[in-house]
Amino acid sequence: EIVVTQSPANLSLSPGERATLSCWASQSVSTSLAWIQHKPGQAPRLLIYDASNRAPGIPARFRGSASGADFGLTISSLEPEDFAVYYCQLRTNRPPRITFGGGTRVEMK
Amino acid sequence: QVQLVESGGGVVQPGRSLRLSCAASGFSFGRYTMTWVRQAPGKGLEWLGLISYDGDNEHYADSVKGRFTLSRDNSKNTMFLQMDSLRPDDTAVYYCARELTGGLGFDYWGQGTLVTVSS
């Protein structure tokens, strides 16, 4: 069973600052990774798919990266609407399984 | 535009069953793999299962395998989640979502429906 870990669990930052979120899988297997933004009472929102591709309509300040089984999400300059919980989502294919990380809460300092 | 609307949530006693629906519109529903994800109070997102575009293949998280069943009716653009033997720890908001072609992520999500399992 693959375990997906996110770090840090909480991030306290001010608007305009850079946010750096990490996600890693316990095994390096053939996978795809996505990043999801979730705000209370709202539908989750896809930000990044296949590790580094921005979903349609997602601002360029969101950037996904990958290195082996390590993945990252960078928000270059936080806007007020970016304060939310961010999840990485790993998909393995044989058999198909999806595993979410525990989430990183980005809160306003 | 793409819309996913969940329904069927509510309060149910432990051990009972409930069926959730996910009504899709704005896209060719029968071409996409669909999925269910839930969020228990104060917890993160948990994947439950996915069903192939034609309904011929289903895959489940170990936590719900044998209790939950996914199905779909492409003629009605609707996916279902049959939940049996419900437990208090199944209390959560349940979301349906559409999977991008190639399994690269879930690009559209519904607003969710709340299921509360309590006596």
PDB file of C-alpha atoms in Angstrom:
ATOM      1  CA  GLU A   1       0.000   0.000   0.000  1.00  0.00           C
ATOM      2  CA  ILE A   2       1.351   3.383  -1.011  1.00  0.00           C
ATOM      3  CA  VAL A   3       1.406   6.068   1.649  1.00  0.00           C
ATOM      4  CA  VAL A   4       1.308   9.691   0.548  1.00  0.00           C
ATOM      5  CA  THR A   5       2.737  12.266   2.924  1.00  0.00           C
ATOM      6  CA  GLN A   6       2.362  16.025   2.754  1.00  0.00           C
ATOM      7  CA  SER A   7       4.495  18.591   4.477  1.00  0.00           C
ATOM      8  CA  PRO A   8       4.038  20.862   6.267  1.00  0.00           C
ATOM      9  CA  ALA A   9       0.634  20.183   7.759  1.00  0.00           C
ATOM     10  CA  ASN A  10       0.134  23.901   8.323  1.00  0.00           C
ATOM     11  CA  LEU A  11       1.647  26.976   6.737  1.00  0.00           C
ATOM     12  CA  SER A  12       1.066  30.454   8.127  1.00  0.00           C
ATOM     13  CA  LEU A  13       1.928  33.141   5.585  1.00  0.00           C
ATOM     14  CA  SER A  14       0.994  36.655   4.536  1.00  0.00           C
ATOM     15  CA  PRO A  15      -0.435  37.720   1.182  1.00  0.00           C
ATOM     16  CA  GLY A  16       2.378  38.245  -1.294  1.00  0.00           C
ATOM     17  CA  GLU A  17       4.594  35.583   0.236  1.00  0.00           C
ATOM     18  CA  ARG A  18       5.653  32.363  -1.468  1.00  0.00           C
ATOM     19  CA  ALA A  19       4.135  29.061  -0.380  1.00  0.00           C
ATOM     20  CA  THR A  20       6.073  25.840  -0.875  1.00  0.00           C
ATOM     21  CA  LEU A  21       4.217  22.579  -0.333  1.00  0.00           C
ATOM     22  CA  SER A  22       5.686  19.086  -0.551  1.00  0.00           C
ATOM     23  CA  CYS A  23       4.230  15.665  -1.177  1.00  0.00           C
ATOM     24  CA  TRP A  24       5.963  12.337  -1.446  1.00  0.00           C
ATOM     25  CA  ALA A  25       5.011   8.755  -2.013  1.00  0.00           C
ATOM     26  CA  SER A  26       6.351   5.795  -0.034  1.00  0.00           C
ATOM     27  CA  GLN A  27       7.138   3.951  -3.259  1.00  0.00           C
ATOM     28  CA  SER A  28       8.359   5.098  -6.615  1.00  0.00           C
ATOM     29  CA  VAL A  29       5.893   3.503  -8.998  1.00  0.00           C
ATOM     30  CA  SER A  30       4.177   4.454 -12.199  1.00  0.00           C
ATOM     31  CA  THR A  31       1.795   7.140 -10.995  1.00  0.00           C
ATOM     32  CA  SER A  32       0.180  10.407 -11.806  1.00  0.00           C
ATOM     33  CA  LEU A  33      -0.128  13.212  -9.312  1.00  0.00           C
ATOM     34  CA  ALA A  34      -2.587  16.064  -9.002  1.00  0.00           C
ATOM     35  CA  TRP A  35      -2.966  18.980  -6.617  1.00  0.00           C
ATOM     36  CA  ILE A  36      -6.379  19.959  -5.297  1.00  0.00           C
ATOM     37  CA  GLN A  37      -7.447  23.149  -3.529  1.00  0.00           C
ATOM     38  CA  HIS A  38     -10.305  22.873  -1.062  1.00  0.00           C
ATOM     39  CA  LYS A  39     -12.109  25.634   0.788  1.00  0.00           C
ATOM     40  CA  PRO A  40     -14.763  25.034   3.455  1.00  0.00           C
ATOM     41  CA  GLY A  41     -18.221  24.535   2.035  1.00  0.00           C
ATOM     42  CA  GLN A  42     -16.985  24.459  -1.540  1.00  0.00           C
ATOM     43  CA  ALA A  43     -16.292  21.809  -4.126  1.00  0.00           C
ATOM     44  CA  PRO A  44     -12.646  20.809  -4.351  1.00  0.00           C
ATOM     45  CA  ARG A  45     -10.851  22.393  -7.288  1.00  0.00           C
ATOM     46  CA  LEU A  46      -8.206  20.841  -9.511  1.00  0.00           C
ATOM     47  CA  LEU A  47      -5.101  23.025  -9.731  1.00  0.00           C
ATOM     48  CA  ILE A  48      -2.409  20.802 -11.239  1.00  0.00           C
ATOM     49  CA  TYR A  49      -2.647  17.489 -13.099  1.00  0.00           C
ATOM     50  CA  ASP A  50       0.058  15.053 -14.156  1.00  0.00           C
ATOM     51  CA  ALA A  51       2.410  16.673 -11.637  1.00  0.00           C
ATOM     52  CA  SER A  52       3.127  19.910 -13.473  1.00  0.00           C
ATOM     53  CA  ASN A  53       0.278  20.893 -15.785  1.00  0.00           C
ATOM     54  CA  ARG A  54      -2.002  23.704 -14.712  1.00  0.00           C
ATOM     55  CA  ALA A  55      -5.696  23.003 -15.102  1.00  0.00           C
ATOM     56  CA  PRO A  56      -7.642  25.421 -17.306  1.00  0.00           C
ATOM     57  CA  GLY A  57      -8.229  28.752 -15.624  1.00  0.00           C
ATOM     58  CA  ILE A  58      -5.610  28.249 -12.917  1.00  0.00           C
ATOM     59  CA  PRO A  59      -3.344  31.278 -12.513  1.00  0.00           C
ATOM     60  CA  ALA A  60       0.319  31.056 -13.415  1.00  0.00           C
ATOM     61  CA  ARG A  61       1.347  31.664  -9.783  1.00  0.00           C
ATOM     62  CA  PHE A  62       0.568  27.986  -9.147  1.00  0.00           C
ATOM     63  CA  ARG A  63       3.377  25.685 -10.240  1.00  0.00           C
ATOM     64  CA  GLY A  64       3.712  21.946  -9.829  1.00  0.00           C
ATOM     65  CA  SER A  65       6.974  20.039  -9.945  1.00  0.00           C
ATOM     66  CA  ALA A  66       8.168  16.467  -9.690  1.00  0.00           C
ATOM     67  CA  SER A  67      11.407  14.626  -8.993  1.00  0.00           C
ATOM     68  CA  GLY A  68      11.048  10.859  -8.776  1.00  0.00           C
ATOM     69  CA  ALA A  69       8.560  10.128  -6.008  1.00  0.00           C
ATOM     70  CA  ASP A  70       8.798  13.683  -4.627  1.00  0.00           C
ATOM     71  CA  PHE A  71       6.338  16.343  -5.726  1.00  0.00           C
ATOM     72  CA  GLY A  72       5.920  20.012  -5.010  1.00  0.00           C
ATOM     73  CA  LEU A  73       3.400  22.818  -5.347  1.00  0.00           C
ATOM     74  CA  THR A  74       4.605  26.399  -5.268  1.00  0.00           C
ATOM     75  CA  ILE A  75       2.382  29.434  -5.058  1.00  0.00           C
ATOM     76  CA  SER A  76       4.678  32.242  -6.042  1.00  0.00           C
ATOM     77  CA  SER A  77       2.821  35.129  -4.422  1.00  0.00           C
ATOM     78  CA  LEU A  78      -0.183  34.377  -2.259  1.00  0.00           C
ATOM     79  CA  GLU A  79      -3.428  36.125  -3.039  1.00  0.00           C
ATOM     80  CA  PRO A  80      -6.175  36.383  -0.398  1.00  0.00           C
ATOM     81  CA  GLU A  81      -8.241  33.757  -2.227  1.00  0.00           C
ATOM     82  CA  ASP A  82      -5.403  31.218  -2.026  1.00  0.00           C
ATOM     83  CA  PHE A  83      -5.802  30.548   1.693  1.00  0.00           C
ATOM     84  CA  ALA A  84      -7.235  27.046   1.737  1.00  0.00           C
ATOM     85  CA  VAL A  85      -6.304  23.406   2.248  1.00  0.00           C
ATOM     86  CA  TYR A  86      -4.211  21.779  -0.469  1.00  0.00           C
ATOM     87  CA  TYR A  87      -4.143  18.052  -1.136  1.00  0.00           C
ATOM     88  CA  CYS A  88      -1.936  16.033  -3.374  1.00  0.00           C
ATOM     89  CA  GLN A  89      -3.640  13.081  -5.041  1.00  0.00           C
ATOM     90  CA  LEU A  90      -1.691  10.095  -6.312  1.00  0.00           C
ATOM     91  CA  ARG A  91      -3.064   7.603  -8.813  1.00  0.00           C
ATOM     92  CA  THR A  92      -1.581   4.191  -9.377  1.00  0.00           C
ATOM     93  CA  ASN A  93      -2.710   2.035 -12.241  1.00  0.00           C
ATOM     94  CA  ARG A  94      -2.417  -1.665 -11.549  1.00  0.00           C
ATOM     95  CA  PRO A  95      -4.983  -1.848 -10.030  1.00  0.00           C
ATOM     96  CA  PRO A  96      -6.309   1.716 -10.185  1.00  0.00           C
ATOM     97  CA  ARG A  97      -6.053   3.313  -6.777  1.00  0.00           C
ATOM     98  CA  ILE A  98      -6.169   6.921  -5.642  1.00  0.00           C
ATOM     99  CA  THR A  99      -4.489   8.079  -2.452  1.00  0.00           C
ATOM    100  CA  PHE A 100      -4.758  11.564  -1.029  1.00  0.00           C
ATOM    101  CA  GLY A 101      -2.140  13.143   1.125  1.00  0.00           C
ATOM    102  CA  GLY A 102      -3.201  14.432   4.507  1.00  0.00           C
ATOM    103  CA  GLY A 103      -3.356  18.015   3.278  1.00  0.00           C
ATOM    104  CA  THR A 104      -1.537  21.277   3.939  1.00  0.00           C
ATOM    105  CA  ARG A 105      -3.545  24.113   5.425  1.00  0.00           C
ATOM    106  CA  VAL A 106      -2.326  27.481   4.165  1.00  0.00           C
ATOM    107  CA  GLU A 107      -3.582  30.119   6.565  1.00  0.00           C
ATOM    108  CA  MET A 108      -3.216  33.841   6.703  1.00  0.00           C
ATOM    109  CA  LYS A 109      -0.718  35.151   9.221  1.00  0.00           C
TER     110      LYS A 109
ATOM    111  CA  GLN B   1     -20.979  24.090 -18.541  1.00  0.00           C
ATOM    112  CA  VAL B   2     -19.991  20.948 -16.709  1.00  0.00           C
ATOM    113  CA  GLN B   3     -22.094  20.318 -13.632  1.00  0.00           C
ATOM    114  CA  LEU B   4     -22.151  17.489 -11.117  1.00  0.00           C
ATOM    115  CA  VAL B   5     -24.908  17.460  -8.524  1.00  0.00           C
ATOM    116  CA  GLU B   6     -24.988  14.954  -5.694  1.00  0.00           C
ATOM    117  CA  SER B   7     -28.183  14.015  -3.911  1.00  0.00           C
ATOM    118  CA  GLY B   8     -29.535  11.403  -1.538  1.00  0.00           C
ATOM    119  CA  GLY B   9     -27.690  12.333   1.618  1.00  0.00           C
ATOM    120  CA  GLY B  10     -29.333  12.521   5.008  1.00  0.00           C
ATOM    121  CA  VAL B  11     -29.447  10.939   8.430  1.00  0.00           C
ATOM    122  CA  VAL B  12     -29.428   7.151   8.544  1.00  0.00           C
ATOM    123  CA  GLN B  13     -29.160   4.662  11.388  1.00  0.00           C
ATOM    124  CA  PRO B  14     -26.124   2.417  11.765  1.00  0.00           C
ATOM    125  CA  GLY B  15     -26.459  -0.795   9.817  1.00  0.00           C
ATOM    126  CA  ARG B  16     -28.884   0.686   7.300  1.00  0.00           C
ATOM    127  CA  SER B  17     -28.330   1.468   3.620  1.00  0.00           C
ATOM    128  CA  LEU B  18     -28.356   4.619   1.560  1.00  0.00           C
ATOM    129  CA  ARG B  19     -27.966   5.337  -2.138  1.00  0.00           C
ATOM    130  CA  LEU B  20     -26.405   8.533  -3.379  1.00  0.00           C
ATOM    131  CA  SER B  21     -26.813   9.902  -6.883  1.00  0.00           C
ATOM    132  CA  CYS B  22     -24.581  12.123  -8.964  1.00  0.00           C
ATOM    133  CA  ALA B  23     -26.359  13.832 -11.845  1.00  0.00           C
ATOM    134  CA  ALA B  24     -24.069  15.044 -14.612  1.00  0.00           C
ATOM    135  CA  SER B  25     -24.661  17.640 -17.287  1.00  0.00           C
ATOM    136  CA  GLY B  26     -22.715  19.732 -19.766  1.00  0.00           C
ATOM    137  CA  PHE B  27     -20.489  16.960 -21.105  1.00  0.00           C
ATOM    138  CA  SER B  28     -20.590  13.503 -22.702  1.00  0.00           C
ATOM    139  CA  PHE B  29     -21.040  11.581 -19.459  1.00  0.00           C
ATOM    140  CA  GLY B  30     -20.658   8.161 -21.057  1.00  0.00           C
ATOM    141  CA  ARG B  31     -17.078   8.968 -22.110  1.00  0.00           C
ATOM    142  CA  TYR B  32     -15.634   9.558 -18.652  1.00  0.00           C
ATOM    143  CA  THR B  33     -14.498   7.541 -15.667  1.00  0.00           C
ATOM    144  CA  MET B  34     -16.224   8.850 -12.551  1.00  0.00           C
ATOM    145  CA  THR B  35     -15.361   8.660  -8.904  1.00  0.00           C
ATOM    146  CA  TRP B  36     -16.598   9.211  -5.333  1.00  0.00           C
ATOM    147  CA  VAL B  37     -14.571  10.912  -2.629  1.00  0.00           C
ATOM    148  CA  ARG B  38     -15.617  11.747   0.918  1.00  0.00           C
ATOM    149  CA  GLN B  39     -14.541  14.030   3.717  1.00  0.00           C
ATOM    150  CA  ALA B  40     -15.376  13.139   7.297  1.00  0.00           C
ATOM    151  CA  PRO B  41     -15.749  16.018   9.786  1.00  0.00           C
ATOM    152  CA  GLY B  42     -12.360  17.494  10.562  1.00  0.00           C
ATOM    153  CA  LYS B  43     -10.577  15.048   8.274  1.00  0.00           C
ATOM    154  CA  GLY B  44      -9.012  15.087   4.832  1.00  0.00           C
ATOM    155  CA  LEU B  45     -10.228  13.747   1.523  1.00  0.00           C
ATOM    156  CA  GLU B  46     -10.660   9.990   1.157  1.00  0.00           C
ATOM    157  CA  TRP B  47     -11.071   8.241  -2.177  1.00  0.00           C
ATOM    158  CA  LEU B  48     -13.837   5.619  -2.213  1.00  0.00           C
ATOM    159  CA  GLY B  49     -13.929   4.156  -5.696  1.00  0.00           C
ATOM    160  CA  LEU B  50     -14.133   4.744  -9.404  1.00  0.00           C
ATOM    161  CA  ILE B  51     -16.176   3.352 -12.254  1.00  0.00           C
ATOM    162  CA  SER B  52     -15.121   3.149 -15.873  1.00  0.00           C
ATOM    163  CA  TYR B  53     -16.872   5.137 -18.595  1.00  0.00           C
ATOM    164  CA  ASP B  54     -19.001   2.146 -19.610  1.00  0.00           C
ATOM    165  CA  GLY B  55     -19.642   0.816 -16.116  1.00  0.00           C
ATOM    166  CA  ASP B  56     -17.828  -2.434 -16.840  1.00  0.00           C
ATOM    167  CA  ASN B  57     -15.028  -1.873 -14.338  1.00  0.00           C
ATOM    168  CA  GLU B  58     -15.126  -0.691 -10.764  1.00  0.00           C
ATOM    169  CA  HIS B  59     -12.339  -0.270  -8.271  1.00  0.00           C
ATOM    170  CA  TYR B  60     -12.695   0.405  -4.574  1.00  0.00           C
ATOM    171  CA  ALA B  61     -10.717   1.600  -1.628  1.00  0.00           C
ATOM    172  CA  ASP B  62     -10.066  -1.202   0.838  1.00  0.00           C
ATOM    173  CA  SER B  63     -11.959   0.747   3.501  1.00  0.00           C
ATOM    174  CA  VAL B  64     -15.287   0.365   1.692  1.00  0.00           C
ATOM    175  CA  LYS B  65     -14.818  -2.727  -0.481  1.00  0.00           C
ATOM    176  CA  GLY B  66     -17.718  -5.117   0.036  1.00  0.00           C
ATOM    177  CA  ARG B  67     -19.980  -2.464   1.602  1.00  0.00           C
ATOM    178  CA  PHE B  68     -20.115   0.223  -1.099  1.00  0.00           C
ATOM    179  CA  THR B  69     -21.020  -0.312  -4.748  1.00  0.00           C
ATOM    180  CA  LEU B  70     -20.642   2.105  -7.641  1.00  0.00           C
ATOM    181  CA  SER B  71     -22.899   1.959 -10.675  1.00  0.00           C
ATOM    182  CA  ARG B  72     -23.964   4.265 -13.463  1.00  0.00           C
ATOM    183  CA  ASP B  73     -26.764   4.779 -15.951  1.00  0.00           C
ATOM    184  CA  ASN B  74     -25.301   6.497 -18.977  1.00  0.00           C
ATOM    185  CA  SER B  75     -28.731   6.894 -20.534  1.00  0.00           C
ATOM    186  CA  LYS B  76     -29.630   9.146 -17.580  1.00  0.00           C
ATOM    187  CA  ASN B  77     -26.210  10.752 -17.107  1.00  0.00           C
ATOM    188  CA  THR B  78     -26.187   9.584 -13.519  1.00  0.00           C
ATOM    189  CA  MET B  79     -23.785   7.712 -11.261  1.00  0.00           C
ATOM    190  CA  PHE B  80     -24.757   6.024  -8.021  1.00  0.00           C
ATOM    191  CA  LEU B  81     -23.128   5.035  -4.770  1.00  0.00           C
ATOM    192  CA  GLN B  82     -24.907   2.269  -2.894  1.00  0.00           C
ATOM    193  CA  MET B  83     -23.779   2.242   0.728  1.00  0.00           C
ATOM    194  CA  ASP B  84     -24.682  -0.752   2.873  1.00  0.00           C
ATOM    195  CA  SER B  85     -24.031  -1.638   6.506  1.00  0.00           C
ATOM    196  CA  LEU B  86     -23.378   1.983   7.309  1.00  0.00           C
ATOM    197  CA  ARG B  87     -21.308   2.849  10.356  1.00  0.00           C
ATOM    198  CA  PRO B  88     -20.932   6.084  12.324  1.00  0.00           C
ATOM    199  CA  ASP B  89     -17.475   6.575  10.813  1.00  0.00           C
ATOM    200  CA  ASP B  90     -19.092   6.765   7.368  1.00  0.00           C
ATOM    201  CA  THR B  91     -20.434  10.164   8.393  1.00  0.00           C
ATOM    202  CA  ALA B  92     -19.011  12.567   5.837  1.00  0.00           C
ATOM    203  CA  VAL B  93     -19.656  14.865   2.931  1.00  0.00           C
ATOM    204  CA  TYR B  94     -19.666  12.744  -0.207  1.00  0.00           C
ATOM    205  CA  TYR B  95     -18.415  14.213  -3.482  1.00  0.00           C
ATOM    206  CA  CYS B  96     -18.606  12.870  -6.990  1.00  0.00           C
ATOM    207  CA  ALA B  97     -16.013  13.903  -9.532  1.00  0.00           C
ATOM    208  CA  ARG B  98     -15.047  13.393 -13.151  1.00  0.00           C
ATOM    209  CA  GLU B  99     -11.670  11.932 -13.993  1.00  0.00           C
ATOM    210  CA  LEU B 100      -9.521  13.450 -16.696  1.00  0.00           C
ATOM    211  CA  THR B 101      -8.758  11.168 -19.603  1.00  0.00           C
ATOM    212  CA  GLY B 102      -5.644   9.156 -18.802  1.00  0.00           C
ATOM    213  CA  GLY B 103      -6.281   9.208 -15.064  1.00  0.00           C
ATOM    214  CA  LEU B 104      -4.420  12.459 -14.562  1.00  0.00           C
ATOM    215  CA  GLY B 105      -6.696  14.023 -11.970  1.00  0.00           C
ATOM    216  CA  PHE B 106     -10.301  14.872 -11.150  1.00  0.00           C
ATOM    217  CA  ASP B 107     -11.194  17.991 -13.073  1.00  0.00           C
ATOM    218  CA  TYR B 108     -14.787  18.617 -12.031  1.00  0.00           C
ATOM    219  CA  TRP B 109     -16.352  18.037  -8.638  1.00  0.00           C
ATOM    220  CA  GLY B 110     -19.824  18.347  -7.219  1.00  0.00           C
ATOM    221  CA  GLN B 111     -20.694  20.408  -4.158  1.00  0.00           C
ATOM    222  CA  GLY B 112     -21.190  17.302  -2.065  1.00  0.00           C
ATOM    223  CA  THR B 113     -23.985  15.749  -0.062  1.00  0.00           C
ATOM    224  CA  LEU B 114     -23.848  15.147   3.688  1.00  0.00           C
ATOM    225  CA  VAL B 115     -24.425  11.689   5.109  1.00  0.00           C
ATOM    226  CA  THR B 116     -24.833  11.350   8.846  1.00  0.00           C
ATOM    227  CA  VAL B 117     -24.876   7.882  10.363  1.00  0.00           C
ATOM    228  CA  SER B 118     -26.370   8.077  13.814  1.00  0.00           C
ATOM    229  CA  SER B 119     -28.938   6.367  15.958  1.00  0.00           C
TER     230      SER B 119
END
